Coordinates of C-alpha atoms and ligand atoms in Angstrom, one line a residue:
M1 CA 2.8 18.7 -32.8
K2 CA 6.4 18.1 -31.7
N3 CA 9.2 17.9 -34.2
I4 CA 11.9 15.2 -34.4
L5 CA 15.1 15.5 -36.2
I6 CA 16.7 12.2 -37.3
T7 CA 20.3 12.3 -38.3
G8 CA 22.1 9.6 -40.2
A9 CA 18.8 8.7 -41.8
Y10 CA 20.2 6.7 -44.7
G11 CA 21.9 4.2 -42.3
Q12 CA 20.4 1.0 -41.0
L13 CA 18.8 2.5 -37.9
G14 CA 17.8 5.8 -39.6
S15 CA 16.0 3.8 -42.4
E16 CA 14.2 1.7 -39.8
L17 CA 13.1 5.0 -38.0
K18 CA 11.5 6.1 -41.2
V19 CA 9.4 2.9 -41.3
A20 CA 8.7 3.1 -37.5
S21 CA 7.7 6.8 -37.7
E22 CA 4.4 5.8 -39.3
Y23 CA 3.4 4.2 -36.0
F24 CA 4.0 7.4 -34.1
P25 CA 2.0 9.9 -36.0
Q26 CA 2.0 12.3 -33.0
F27 CA 5.4 13.7 -34.2
A28 CA 6.5 15.5 -37.3
Y29 CA 9.8 14.1 -38.7
F30 CA 12.8 15.6 -40.4
F31 CA 15.1 12.9 -41.8
T32 CA 18.6 14.1 -42.7
D33 CA 22.0 12.6 -43.5
A34 CA 25.5 14.0 -44.3
D35 CA 24.4 15.4 -47.6
T36 CA 21.6 17.5 -46.1
L37 CA 22.8 18.0 -42.5
D38 CA 26.4 17.3 -41.6
I39 CA 26.5 16.9 -37.8
C40 CA 30.1 18.1 -37.8
N41 CA 28.8 21.5 -38.8
K42 CA 27.5 23.1 -35.6
E43 CA 26.2 26.2 -37.4
A44 CA 24.2 24.1 -39.8
I45 CA 22.7 22.1 -36.9
N46 CA 21.8 25.3 -35.1
D47 CA 20.1 26.8 -38.2
F48 CA 18.2 23.6 -38.8
V49 CA 17.0 23.2 -35.3
V50 CA 15.8 26.9 -35.1
K51 CA 14.2 26.9 -38.6
N52 CA 12.3 23.7 -38.0
K53 CA 11.5 24.2 -34.3
I54 CA 13.1 20.9 -33.4
N55 CA 12.0 19.4 -30.0
Y56 CA 13.9 16.1 -30.2
I57 CA 17.1 15.0 -32.0
I58 CA 17.5 11.3 -32.5
N59 CA 21.1 10.8 -33.5
C60 CA 21.6 7.8 -35.8
A61 CA 24.6 9.4 -37.5
A62 CA 28.0 7.8 -36.6
Y63 CA 31.3 6.7 -37.9
T64 CA 30.7 2.9 -37.8
A65 CA 33.7 1.4 -39.7
V66 CA 35.1 -0.3 -36.6
D67 CA 38.3 -1.6 -38.2
K68 CA 39.0 1.4 -40.4
A69 CA 38.7 3.6 -37.3
E70 CA 42.0 2.2 -36.0
T71 CA 43.9 4.1 -38.8
D72 CA 41.3 6.9 -39.3
S73 CA 40.9 8.0 -35.7
E74 CA 40.7 11.8 -36.4
L75 CA 37.5 11.5 -38.5
C76 CA 36.1 8.9 -36.2
Y77 CA 36.4 11.2 -33.2
K78 CA 35.1 14.1 -35.2
I79 CA 31.9 12.3 -35.9
N80 CA 31.5 10.1 -32.8
R81 CA 32.6 12.7 -30.2
D82 CA 32.8 16.2 -31.4
A83 CA 29.7 16.2 -33.6
V84 CA 27.7 14.6 -30.7
R85 CA 28.9 17.5 -28.5
N86 CA 27.6 19.8 -31.3
L87 CA 24.1 18.2 -31.1
G88 CA 24.1 18.4 -27.4
E89 CA 25.1 22.1 -27.3
V90 CA 22.6 23.1 -29.9
A91 CA 19.8 21.1 -28.1
T92 CA 20.6 22.8 -24.8
A93 CA 20.6 26.2 -26.4
H94 CA 17.1 25.7 -27.8
G95 CA 15.4 23.6 -25.2
A96 CA 15.5 20.4 -27.3
A97 CA 16.3 16.9 -26.0
V98 CA 18.7 14.4 -27.5
I99 CA 18.2 10.6 -27.9
H100 CA 21.6 9.3 -28.8
V101 CA 22.8 5.8 -29.8
S102 CA 25.9 4.2 -28.5
T103 CA 27.5 0.8 -28.4
D104 CA 28.4 -2.4 -26.4
Y105 CA 32.0 -1.8 -27.6
V106 CA 32.5 0.6 -24.7
F107 CA 33.0 -2.6 -22.6
N108 CA 36.1 -4.7 -22.5
G109 CA 34.1 -8.0 -22.6
Q110 CA 35.5 -9.5 -19.4
N111 CA 32.2 -9.8 -17.6
F112 CA 30.5 -13.1 -17.0
K113 CA 27.0 -11.7 -16.7
P114 CA 25.1 -9.1 -18.8
Y115 CA 26.5 -5.6 -18.6
T116 CA 24.4 -3.0 -16.6
E117 CA 24.6 0.7 -17.2
E118 CA 26.6 1.0 -14.0
D119 CA 29.3 -1.5 -15.0
A120 CA 32.8 0.0 -15.6
V121 CA 33.6 1.0 -19.2
C122 CA 36.9 0.1 -20.9
P123 CA 36.8 0.2 -24.7
Q124 CA 39.2 -1.9 -26.7
S125 CA 39.2 0.0 -30.0
V126 CA 39.3 3.5 -31.4
Y127 CA 35.7 3.2 -32.4
G128 CA 34.7 2.1 -28.8
E129 CA 36.8 4.9 -27.3
S130 CA 35.2 7.5 -29.6
K131 CA 31.7 6.4 -28.8
L132 CA 32.4 6.5 -25.1
A133 CA 33.9 10.0 -25.5
G134 CA 30.7 11.0 -27.4
E135 CA 28.5 9.7 -24.5
Q136 CA 30.6 11.7 -22.0
E137 CA 30.5 14.9 -24.0
L138 CA 26.8 14.7 -24.5
M139 CA 26.1 14.2 -20.8
R140 CA 28.4 17.1 -20.0
V141 CA 26.7 19.6 -22.3
C142 CA 23.1 18.4 -22.4
A143 CA 20.9 17.7 -19.3
D144 CA 18.0 16.3 -21.5
A145 CA 19.8 13.3 -23.1
A146 CA 19.0 9.7 -23.2
I147 CA 21.8 7.5 -24.5
V148 CA 20.9 4.0 -25.7
R149 CA 23.7 1.5 -26.1
T150 CA 23.0 -1.3 -28.5
S151 CA 24.9 -4.3 -30.0
W152 CA 25.2 -6.3 -33.2
L153 CA 22.8 -4.2 -35.2
Y154 CA 21.2 -5.5 -38.4
S155 CA 18.4 -4.6 -40.7
S156 CA 16.9 -5.2 -44.1
F157 CA 18.4 -1.9 -45.1
A158 CA 22.2 -1.2 -45.8
N159 CA 25.0 -3.7 -45.3
N160 CA 25.3 -5.9 -42.2
F161 CA 26.2 -9.4 -40.9
V162 CA 22.8 -11.0 -41.9
K163 CA 23.1 -9.9 -45.5
T164 CA 26.9 -10.9 -45.6
M165 CA 26.2 -14.4 -44.3
I166 CA 23.4 -14.9 -46.8
R167 CA 25.6 -13.7 -49.7
L168 CA 28.7 -15.7 -48.6
G169 CA 26.6 -18.8 -47.8
N170 CA 25.2 -18.7 -51.3
E171 CA 28.7 -18.3 -52.8
R172 CA 30.6 -20.9 -50.8
D173 CA 30.4 -24.5 -49.6
S174 CA 31.7 -23.7 -46.2
L175 CA 32.3 -20.7 -44.0
G176 CA 34.3 -20.1 -40.7
V177 CA 32.5 -17.9 -38.2
I178 CA 33.7 -16.8 -34.8
F179 CA 32.2 -18.7 -31.8
D180 CA 34.1 -17.2 -28.9
Q181 CA 32.5 -13.7 -29.1
I182 CA 29.2 -13.8 -27.3
G183 CA 26.5 -11.1 -27.4
T184 CA 23.0 -10.4 -28.7
P185 CA 21.9 -9.3 -32.2
T186 CA 19.6 -6.3 -32.4
Y187 CA 17.1 -5.9 -35.2
A188 CA 17.3 -2.1 -36.0
A189 CA 13.5 -2.1 -36.5
D190 CA 13.0 -3.0 -32.8
L191 CA 15.5 -0.5 -31.7
A192 CA 13.9 2.2 -33.9
E193 CA 10.5 1.5 -32.2
A194 CA 12.1 1.7 -28.8
L195 CA 13.7 5.0 -29.5
L196 CA 10.3 6.5 -30.6
K197 CA 8.7 5.0 -27.5
I198 CA 11.3 7.0 -25.4
A199 CA 10.3 10.2 -27.3
A200 CA 6.6 9.4 -26.8
F201 CA 7.2 8.7 -23.1
A202 CA 9.0 12.0 -22.8
E203 CA 6.0 13.8 -24.3
E204 CA 3.5 12.1 -22.0
K205 CA 5.6 12.3 -18.8
E206 CA 9.3 13.3 -18.9
L207 CA 12.5 12.4 -20.7
V208 CA 14.3 10.3 -18.1
S209 CA 17.9 11.3 -18.9
G210 CA 20.7 8.8 -18.6
I211 CA 22.2 5.7 -20.1
Y212 CA 20.1 2.7 -21.2
H213 CA 20.9 -0.7 -22.7
Y214 CA 18.9 -2.2 -25.6
S215 CA 19.4 -5.3 -27.6
N216 CA 17.0 -8.1 -28.5
E217 CA 16.6 -10.8 -25.7
G218 CA 18.7 -13.9 -25.6
V219 CA 22.4 -14.7 -26.2
C220 CA 24.4 -16.2 -28.9
S221 CA 27.8 -16.3 -30.6
W222 CA 28.4 -15.0 -34.1
Y223 CA 28.6 -18.7 -35.1
D224 CA 25.1 -19.4 -33.7
F225 CA 23.8 -16.3 -35.4
A226 CA 25.2 -17.3 -38.8
K227 CA 23.8 -20.9 -38.4
K228 CA 20.3 -19.5 -37.6
I229 CA 20.5 -17.0 -40.5
H230 CA 21.3 -19.8 -42.9
R231 CA 18.5 -22.0 -41.6
M232 CA 15.9 -19.2 -41.8
A233 CA 17.1 -18.1 -45.3
A234 CA 17.3 -21.7 -46.5
V235 CA 21.0 -21.3 -47.4
H236 CA 22.9 -24.6 -47.7
C237 CA 26.5 -24.0 -46.5
E238 CA 28.6 -25.7 -43.8
V239 CA 29.3 -23.1 -41.0
K240 CA 32.4 -24.0 -39.0
P241 CA 33.2 -22.5 -35.6
I242 CA 36.5 -20.6 -35.5
E243 CA 38.2 -18.6 -32.7
T244 CA 38.8 -14.9 -32.7
T245 CA 42.6 -15.6 -33.1
D246 CA 41.8 -17.5 -36.4
Y247 CA 40.2 -14.3 -37.8
P248 CA 42.5 -11.4 -36.8
T249 CA 41.0 -7.9 -37.3
P250 CA 42.6 -4.4 -36.8
A251 CA 40.2 -3.6 -34.0
A252 CA 39.7 -5.8 -30.9
R253 CA 36.2 -6.8 -30.0
P254 CA 34.8 -7.8 -26.6
H255 CA 34.5 -11.5 -26.1
Y256 CA 31.3 -11.0 -24.1
S257 CA 29.0 -8.0 -24.5
V258 CA 25.5 -9.1 -23.5
L259 CA 23.6 -6.1 -22.3
N260 CA 21.2 -6.1 -19.3
K261 CA 18.1 -4.4 -20.4
K262 CA 16.2 -4.2 -17.1
K263 CA 16.5 -0.3 -16.9
I264 CA 15.0 0.5 -20.3
K265 CA 12.2 -2.0 -19.8
T266 CA 11.1 -0.8 -16.4
T267 CA 11.7 3.0 -17.1
F268 CA 9.8 3.2 -20.4
G269 CA 7.7 0.0 -20.3
I270 CA 9.4 -1.3 -23.4
A271 CA 8.8 -5.0 -24.3
I272 CA 11.8 -6.6 -26.2
P273 CA 11.4 -9.6 -28.6
H274 CA 13.9 -12.5 -28.6
W275 CA 16.6 -12.2 -31.3
E276 CA 15.4 -15.3 -33.2
E277 CA 11.9 -14.0 -33.5
S278 CA 13.2 -10.6 -34.8
L279 CA 15.7 -12.3 -37.1
S280 CA 12.9 -14.3 -38.7
E281 CA 11.0 -11.0 -39.4
C282 CA 14.0 -9.5 -41.0
V283 CA 14.8 -12.5 -43.1
A284 CA 11.2 -12.7 -44.3
K285 CA 11.6 -9.1 -45.5
L286 CA 14.7 -9.9 -47.6
F287 CA 12.9 -12.5 -49.7
Ligands
NAP301 N1 26.1 -1.4 -36.7 C1 26.3 -2.0 -35.5 O1 26.5 -3.2 -35.5 C2 26.2 -1.2 -34.3 C3 26.4 -1.8 -33.0 C4 26.3 -1.1 -31.9 C5 26.0 0.3 -32.0 N2 25.8 0.9 -33.2 C6 25.4 2.3 -33.2 O2 24.1 2.4 -33.7 C7 24.0 3.7 -34.4 C8 23.4 3.4 -35.8 O3 24.3 2.6 -36.5 P1 24.0 2.1 -38.0 O4 24.5 0.7 -38.1 O5 22.6 2.4 -38.4 O6 25.0 3.0 -38.8 P2 25.2 3.2 -40.3 O7 24.3 2.3 -41.1 O8 26.7 3.2 -40.6 O9 24.6 4.7 -40.6 C9 25.2 5.8 -40.1 C10 24.8 7.0 -41.0 O10 25.4 8.2 -40.5 C11 25.8 8.9 -41.6 N3 26.8 9.9 -41.2 C12 28.2 9.7 -41.1 N4 28.8 10.9 -40.8 C13 27.8 11.8 -40.8 C14 27.8 13.2 -40.6 N5 29.0 13.9 -40.4 N6 26.7 13.9 -40.6 C15 25.5 13.2 -40.8 N7 25.4 11.9 -41.1 C16 26.6 11.2 -41.1 C17 26.4 7.8 -42.5 O11 26.6 8.3 -43.8 P3 27.8 7.6 -44.7 O12 27.4 6.2 -44.9 O13 27.8 8.5 -45.9 O14 29.0 7.8 -43.9 C18 25.3 6.8 -42.4 O15 24.2 7.1 -43.3 C19 25.4 4.3 -34.4 O16 25.5 5.2 -33.4 C20 26.3 3.1 -34.1 O17 27.5 3.5 -33.5 C21 25.9 0.2 -34.3

């Protein structure tokens, strides 16, 4: 049986991997987070990988506070770039493969059609820059690495936009939500399953290294997303469309970050649900 190390296991995606792992019993799993395995500590990663004979590392650990990163860049780069390099170097030294998660924020948002893996990157924030640097370092030090960029992640675990909209919608009569940022929500449960399908594919055939894009299907603005969340959760609150300039944040976000998912679908035979279908599954779990 092959062994999978999952880092950042208390986060949204890591928690969903714990659930999804039950559907992939061909692997043994080692779930860790900063308290049990700090990915900034290369020696600790090395010891863990050797002791537990790790074959795959799925890296869900990250610095994800996008706005805070603008004034906390040192720690952000330490986790999103340097620690990813640590994982890649240890994996290479012991013949393991890495499945790493990155972000749509590596793009500047000026496209008019969904971003492919070949499109030019140009991050607009410290977080986006640090995630891009992590991708580049991983590819430099590890030949067996699949990098999956995703967008607008939410889950029934941890804090996220879906839970915030339900909470605020129940507290207030009306709410302004940005309508000029367009992308696709991603249910972390779907992404978790896709990541394990990549590992299963690697076991049966080979790990096809490279960059992949994964989100749910479809397109919406944060405003549309919020409206749909409220409808599905039976929250009665007026949602008003506002512009990005009406809601200034320290970090700039891309205006358009829809991802083209053709490569991940054709390479690994992964079927992707529409975002509304997955949102309704998540909302059902919350009640
Ligand atoms: N959230 C989104 O909307 C979004 C969008 C696109 C891409 N992504 C990417 O998707 C991946 C998963 O995101 P997520 O939303 O699941 O993140 P998350 O909920 O913030 O979880 C990240 C986990 O990593 C842990 N961690 C931080 N530093 C660590 C360290 N040095 N060693 C070990 N663990 C550490 C965190 O612990 P603490 O909480 O204690 O720091 C947390 O449990 C990330 O790579 C993220 O960049 C996320």
